[in-house]
PDB file of C-alpha atoms in Angstrom:
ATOM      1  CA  UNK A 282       0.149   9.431  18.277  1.00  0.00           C
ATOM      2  CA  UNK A 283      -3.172  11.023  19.111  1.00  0.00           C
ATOM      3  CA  UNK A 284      -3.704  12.992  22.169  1.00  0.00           C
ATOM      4  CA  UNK A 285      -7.173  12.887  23.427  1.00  0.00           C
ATOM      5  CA  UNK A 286      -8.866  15.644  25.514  1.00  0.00           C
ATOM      6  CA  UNK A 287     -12.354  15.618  27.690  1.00  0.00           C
ATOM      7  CA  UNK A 288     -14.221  18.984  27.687  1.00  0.00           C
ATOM      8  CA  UNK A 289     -17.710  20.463  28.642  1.00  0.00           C
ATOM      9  CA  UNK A 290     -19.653  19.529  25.412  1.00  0.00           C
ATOM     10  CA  UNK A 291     -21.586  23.017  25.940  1.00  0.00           C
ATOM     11  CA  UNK A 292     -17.931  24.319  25.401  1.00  0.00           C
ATOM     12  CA  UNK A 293     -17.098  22.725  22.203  1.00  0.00           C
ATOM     13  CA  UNK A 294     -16.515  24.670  19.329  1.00  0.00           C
ATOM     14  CA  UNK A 295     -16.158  22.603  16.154  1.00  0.00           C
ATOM     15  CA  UNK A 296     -15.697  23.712  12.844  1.00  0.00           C
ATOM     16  CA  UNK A 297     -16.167  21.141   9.831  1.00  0.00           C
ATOM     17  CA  UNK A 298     -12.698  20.588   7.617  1.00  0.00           C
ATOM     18  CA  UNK A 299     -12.846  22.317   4.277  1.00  0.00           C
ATOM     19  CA  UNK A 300     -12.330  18.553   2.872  1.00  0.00           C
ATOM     20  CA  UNK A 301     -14.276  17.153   4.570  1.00  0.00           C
ATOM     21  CA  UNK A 302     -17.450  19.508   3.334  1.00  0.00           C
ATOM     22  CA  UNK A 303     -16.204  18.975   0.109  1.00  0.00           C
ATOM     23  CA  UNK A 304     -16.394  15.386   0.317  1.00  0.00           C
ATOM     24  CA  UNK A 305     -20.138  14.858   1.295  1.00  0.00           C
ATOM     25  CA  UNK A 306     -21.006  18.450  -0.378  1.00  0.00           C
ATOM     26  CA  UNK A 307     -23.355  16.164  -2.622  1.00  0.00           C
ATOM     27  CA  UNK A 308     -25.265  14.429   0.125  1.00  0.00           C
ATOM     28  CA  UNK A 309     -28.804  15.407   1.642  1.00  0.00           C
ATOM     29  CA  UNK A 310     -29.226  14.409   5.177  1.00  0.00           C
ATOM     30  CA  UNK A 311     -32.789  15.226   5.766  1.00  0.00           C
ATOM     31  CA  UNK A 312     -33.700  15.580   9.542  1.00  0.00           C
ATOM     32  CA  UNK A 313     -37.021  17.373   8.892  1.00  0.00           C
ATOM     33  CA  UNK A 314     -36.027  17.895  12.859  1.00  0.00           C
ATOM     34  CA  UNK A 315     -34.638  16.679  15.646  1.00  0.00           C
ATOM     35  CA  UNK A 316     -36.230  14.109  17.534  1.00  0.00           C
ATOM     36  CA  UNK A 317     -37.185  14.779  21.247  1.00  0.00           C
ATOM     37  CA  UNK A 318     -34.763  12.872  23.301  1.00  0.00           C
ATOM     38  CA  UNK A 319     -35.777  14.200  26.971  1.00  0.00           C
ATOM     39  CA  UNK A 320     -36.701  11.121  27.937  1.00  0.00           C
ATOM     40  CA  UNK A 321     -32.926   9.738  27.416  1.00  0.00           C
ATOM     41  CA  UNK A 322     -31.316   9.705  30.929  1.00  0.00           C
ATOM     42  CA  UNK A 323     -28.165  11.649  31.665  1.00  0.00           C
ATOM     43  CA  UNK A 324     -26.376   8.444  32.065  1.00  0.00           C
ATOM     44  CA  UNK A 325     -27.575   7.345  28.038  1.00  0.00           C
ATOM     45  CA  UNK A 326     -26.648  10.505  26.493  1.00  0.00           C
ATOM     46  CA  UNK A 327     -22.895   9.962  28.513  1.00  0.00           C
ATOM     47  CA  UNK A 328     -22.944   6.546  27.109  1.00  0.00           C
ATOM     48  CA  UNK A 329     -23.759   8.044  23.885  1.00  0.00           C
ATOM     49  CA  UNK A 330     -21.023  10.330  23.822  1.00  0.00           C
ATOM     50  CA  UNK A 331     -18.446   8.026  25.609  1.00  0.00           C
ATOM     51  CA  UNK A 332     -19.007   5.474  22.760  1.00  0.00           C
ATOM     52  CA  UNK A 333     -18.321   8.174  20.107  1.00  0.00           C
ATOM     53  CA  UNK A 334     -15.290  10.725  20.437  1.00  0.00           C
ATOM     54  CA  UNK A 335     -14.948  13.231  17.929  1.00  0.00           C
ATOM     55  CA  UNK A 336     -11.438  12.781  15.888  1.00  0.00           C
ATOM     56  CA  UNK A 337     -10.298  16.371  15.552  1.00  0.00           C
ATOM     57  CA  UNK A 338      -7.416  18.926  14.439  1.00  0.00           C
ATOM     58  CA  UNK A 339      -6.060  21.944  16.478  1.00  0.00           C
ATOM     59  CA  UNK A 340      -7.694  25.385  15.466  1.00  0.00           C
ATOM     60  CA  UNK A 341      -5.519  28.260  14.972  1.00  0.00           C
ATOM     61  CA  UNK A 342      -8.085  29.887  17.195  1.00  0.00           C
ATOM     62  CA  UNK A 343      -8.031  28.893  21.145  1.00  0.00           C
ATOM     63  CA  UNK A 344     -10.629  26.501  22.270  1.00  0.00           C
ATOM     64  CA  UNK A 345     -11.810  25.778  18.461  1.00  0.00           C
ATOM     65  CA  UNK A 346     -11.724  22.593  16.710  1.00  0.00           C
ATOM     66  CA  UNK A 347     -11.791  21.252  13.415  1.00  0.00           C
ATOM     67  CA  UNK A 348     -14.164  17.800  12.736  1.00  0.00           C
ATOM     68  CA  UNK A 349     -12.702  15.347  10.651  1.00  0.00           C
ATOM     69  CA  UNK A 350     -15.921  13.816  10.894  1.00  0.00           C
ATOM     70  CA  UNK A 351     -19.782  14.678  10.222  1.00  0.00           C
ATOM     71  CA  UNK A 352     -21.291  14.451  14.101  1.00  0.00           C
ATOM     72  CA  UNK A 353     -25.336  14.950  13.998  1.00  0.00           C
ATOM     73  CA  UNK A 354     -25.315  13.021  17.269  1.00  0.00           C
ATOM     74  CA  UNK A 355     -23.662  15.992  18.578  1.00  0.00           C
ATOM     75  CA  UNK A 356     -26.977  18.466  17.914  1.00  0.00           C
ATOM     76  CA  UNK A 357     -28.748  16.043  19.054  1.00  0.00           C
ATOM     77  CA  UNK A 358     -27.594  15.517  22.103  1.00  0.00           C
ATOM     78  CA  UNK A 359     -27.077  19.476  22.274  1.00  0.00           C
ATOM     79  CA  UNK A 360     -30.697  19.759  22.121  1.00  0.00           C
ATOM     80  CA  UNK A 361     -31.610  17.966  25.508  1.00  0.00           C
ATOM     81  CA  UNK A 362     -31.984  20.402  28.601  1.00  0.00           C
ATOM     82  CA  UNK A 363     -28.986  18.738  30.221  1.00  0.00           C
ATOM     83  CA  UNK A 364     -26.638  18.973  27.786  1.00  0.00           C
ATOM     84  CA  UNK A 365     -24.447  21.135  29.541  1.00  0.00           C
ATOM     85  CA  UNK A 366     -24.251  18.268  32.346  1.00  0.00           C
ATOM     86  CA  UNK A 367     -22.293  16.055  29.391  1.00  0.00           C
ATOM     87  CA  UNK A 368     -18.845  15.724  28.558  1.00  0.00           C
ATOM     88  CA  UNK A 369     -17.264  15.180  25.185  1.00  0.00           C
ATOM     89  CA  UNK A 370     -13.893  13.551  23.958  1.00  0.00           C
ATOM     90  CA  UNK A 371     -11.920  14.530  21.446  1.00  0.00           C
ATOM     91  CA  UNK A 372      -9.041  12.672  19.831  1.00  0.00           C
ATOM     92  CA  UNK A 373      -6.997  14.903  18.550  1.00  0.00           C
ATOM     93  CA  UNK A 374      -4.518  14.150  15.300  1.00  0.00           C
ATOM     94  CA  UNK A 375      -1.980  15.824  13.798  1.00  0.00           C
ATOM     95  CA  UNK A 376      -3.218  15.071  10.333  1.00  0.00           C
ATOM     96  CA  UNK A 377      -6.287  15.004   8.332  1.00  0.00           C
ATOM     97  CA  UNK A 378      -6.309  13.110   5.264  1.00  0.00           C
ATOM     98  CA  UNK A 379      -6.219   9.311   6.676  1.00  0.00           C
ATOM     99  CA  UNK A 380      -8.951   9.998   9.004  1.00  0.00           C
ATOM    100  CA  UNK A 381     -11.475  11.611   6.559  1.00  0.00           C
ATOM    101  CA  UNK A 382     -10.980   9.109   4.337  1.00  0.00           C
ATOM    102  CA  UNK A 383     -10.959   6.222   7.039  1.00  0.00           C
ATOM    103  CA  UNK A 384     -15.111   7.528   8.612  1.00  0.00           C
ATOM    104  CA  UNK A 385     -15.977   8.736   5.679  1.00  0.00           C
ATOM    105  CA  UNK A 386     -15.530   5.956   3.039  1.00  0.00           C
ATOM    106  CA  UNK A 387     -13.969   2.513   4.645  1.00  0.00           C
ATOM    107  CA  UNK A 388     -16.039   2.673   7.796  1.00  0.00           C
ATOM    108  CA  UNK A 389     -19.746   3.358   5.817  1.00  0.00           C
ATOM    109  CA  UNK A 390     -18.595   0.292   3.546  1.00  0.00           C
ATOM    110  CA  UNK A 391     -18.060  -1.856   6.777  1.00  0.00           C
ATOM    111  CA  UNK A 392     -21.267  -1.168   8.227  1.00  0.00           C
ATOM    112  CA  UNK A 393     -23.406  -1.011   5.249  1.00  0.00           C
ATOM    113  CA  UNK A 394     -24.463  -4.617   5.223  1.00  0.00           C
ATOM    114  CA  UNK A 395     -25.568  -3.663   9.362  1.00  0.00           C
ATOM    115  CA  UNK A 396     -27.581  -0.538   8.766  1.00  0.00           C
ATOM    116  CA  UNK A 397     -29.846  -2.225   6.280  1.00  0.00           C
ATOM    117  CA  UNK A 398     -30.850  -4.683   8.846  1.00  0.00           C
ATOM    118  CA  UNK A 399     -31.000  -1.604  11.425  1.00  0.00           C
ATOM    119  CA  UNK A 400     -35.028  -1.991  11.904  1.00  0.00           C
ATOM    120  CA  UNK A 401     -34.863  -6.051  12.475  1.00  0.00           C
ATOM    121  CA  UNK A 402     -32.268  -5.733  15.040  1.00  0.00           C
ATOM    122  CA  UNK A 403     -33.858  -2.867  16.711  1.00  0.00           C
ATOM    123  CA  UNK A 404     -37.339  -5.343  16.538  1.00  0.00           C
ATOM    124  CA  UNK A 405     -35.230  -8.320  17.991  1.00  0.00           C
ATOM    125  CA  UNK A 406     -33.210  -6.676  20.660  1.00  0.00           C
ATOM    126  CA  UNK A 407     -35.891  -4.256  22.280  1.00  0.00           C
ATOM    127  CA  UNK A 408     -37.763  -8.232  22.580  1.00  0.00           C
ATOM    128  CA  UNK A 409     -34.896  -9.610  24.188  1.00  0.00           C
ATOM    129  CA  UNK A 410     -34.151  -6.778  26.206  1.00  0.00           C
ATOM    130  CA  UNK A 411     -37.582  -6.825  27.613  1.00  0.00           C
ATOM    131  CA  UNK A 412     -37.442 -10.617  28.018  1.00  0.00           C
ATOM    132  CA  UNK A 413     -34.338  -9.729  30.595  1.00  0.00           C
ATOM    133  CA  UNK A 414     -36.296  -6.876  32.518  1.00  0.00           C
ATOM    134  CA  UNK A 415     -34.192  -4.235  31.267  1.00  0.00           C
ATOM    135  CA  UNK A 416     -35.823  -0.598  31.185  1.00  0.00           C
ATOM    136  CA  UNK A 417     -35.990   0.363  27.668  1.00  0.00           C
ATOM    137  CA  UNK A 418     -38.048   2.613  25.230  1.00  0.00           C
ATOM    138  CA  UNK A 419     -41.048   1.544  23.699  1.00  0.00           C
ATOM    139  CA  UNK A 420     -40.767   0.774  19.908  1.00  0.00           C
ATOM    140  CA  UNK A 421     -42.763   4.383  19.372  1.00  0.00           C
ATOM    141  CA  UNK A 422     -40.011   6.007  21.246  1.00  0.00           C
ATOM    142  CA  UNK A 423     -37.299   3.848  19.082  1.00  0.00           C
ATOM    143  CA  UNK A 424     -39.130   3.796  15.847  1.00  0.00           C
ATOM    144  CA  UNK A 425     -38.742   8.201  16.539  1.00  0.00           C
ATOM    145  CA  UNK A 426     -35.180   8.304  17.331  1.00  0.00           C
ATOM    146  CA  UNK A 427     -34.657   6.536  13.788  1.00  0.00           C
ATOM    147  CA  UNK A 428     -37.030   8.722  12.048  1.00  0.00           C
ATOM    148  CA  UNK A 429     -39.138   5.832  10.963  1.00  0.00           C
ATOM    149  CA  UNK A 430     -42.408   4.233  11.024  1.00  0.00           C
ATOM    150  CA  UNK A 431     -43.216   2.549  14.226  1.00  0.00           C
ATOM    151  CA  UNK A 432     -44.299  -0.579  11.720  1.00  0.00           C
ATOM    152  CA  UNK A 433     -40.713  -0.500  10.276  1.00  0.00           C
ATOM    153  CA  UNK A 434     -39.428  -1.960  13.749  1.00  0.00           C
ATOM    154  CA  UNK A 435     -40.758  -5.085  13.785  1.00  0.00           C
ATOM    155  CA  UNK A 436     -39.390  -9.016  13.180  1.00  0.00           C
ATOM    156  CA  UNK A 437     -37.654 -10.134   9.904  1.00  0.00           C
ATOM    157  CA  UNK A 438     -39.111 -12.048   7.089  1.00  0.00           C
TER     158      UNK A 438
END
């Protein structure tokens, strides 16, 4: 059974597993950079990282761990001036093998048919959500998180 462990995320130390890097070695994620989240609350970028602990092995070394799973939300969030306010979790398993293969192949295929409606549902629920007086970024500020056109965010066909 998995242990799971809250630290200072300006105290993590992650490495990436060797299989892991193997696995997406031929991938190109292309941030040209990151986007400017300072206007994300302290309370968001908890949510954020409350919603997404980091599955992780032991390091020989103290205080290190090893990612089972590729994390850009992590230097993202790192990049905010009040990062070192945040707290991460880890869950922490003894083996590797059924967790890499778990986020990095069954998990994509399950949310595949989601992501490619990604800019719709953004369109539709930043509507609704301003239909219930919720505070929420504008579509610019959405439409830059993604790292897309503002136009791309806008109502199915």
């Amino acid at each position: 059974m998995p242990k799971i462990k809250k630290l200072p995320l300006n105290a993590l130390e992650l490495q990436q597993h060797p299989t892991l890097t193997a696995l997406v070695s031929d991938e190109k994620f292309t941030q040209k950079k990151l986007p400017d989240i300072q206007f994300l609350s302290i309370e968001q970028l908890q949510c954020l990282l409350d919603s997404s602990p980091i599955p992780v092995l032991k390091s020989k070394k103290e205080g290190q761990y090893i990612a089972l799973i590729i994390m850009p939300l992590i230097k993202i969030i790192l990049s905010h001036d009040a990062a070192f306010k945040l707290n991460v979790s880890l869950i922490i398993y003894d083996e590797s093998e059924p967790i890499i293969s778990t986020h990095a192949l069954i998990k994509p295929a399950l949310l595949a048919p989601e992501l490619k409606s990604l800019p719709q549902q953004l369109h539709s629920r930043h509507n609704n959500a301003k239909s219930l007086n919720l505070a929420v970024p504008s579509k610019k500020q959405l439409s830059h998180l993604a790292q897309v056109s503002p136009s791309s965010i806008r109502g199915g066909k």
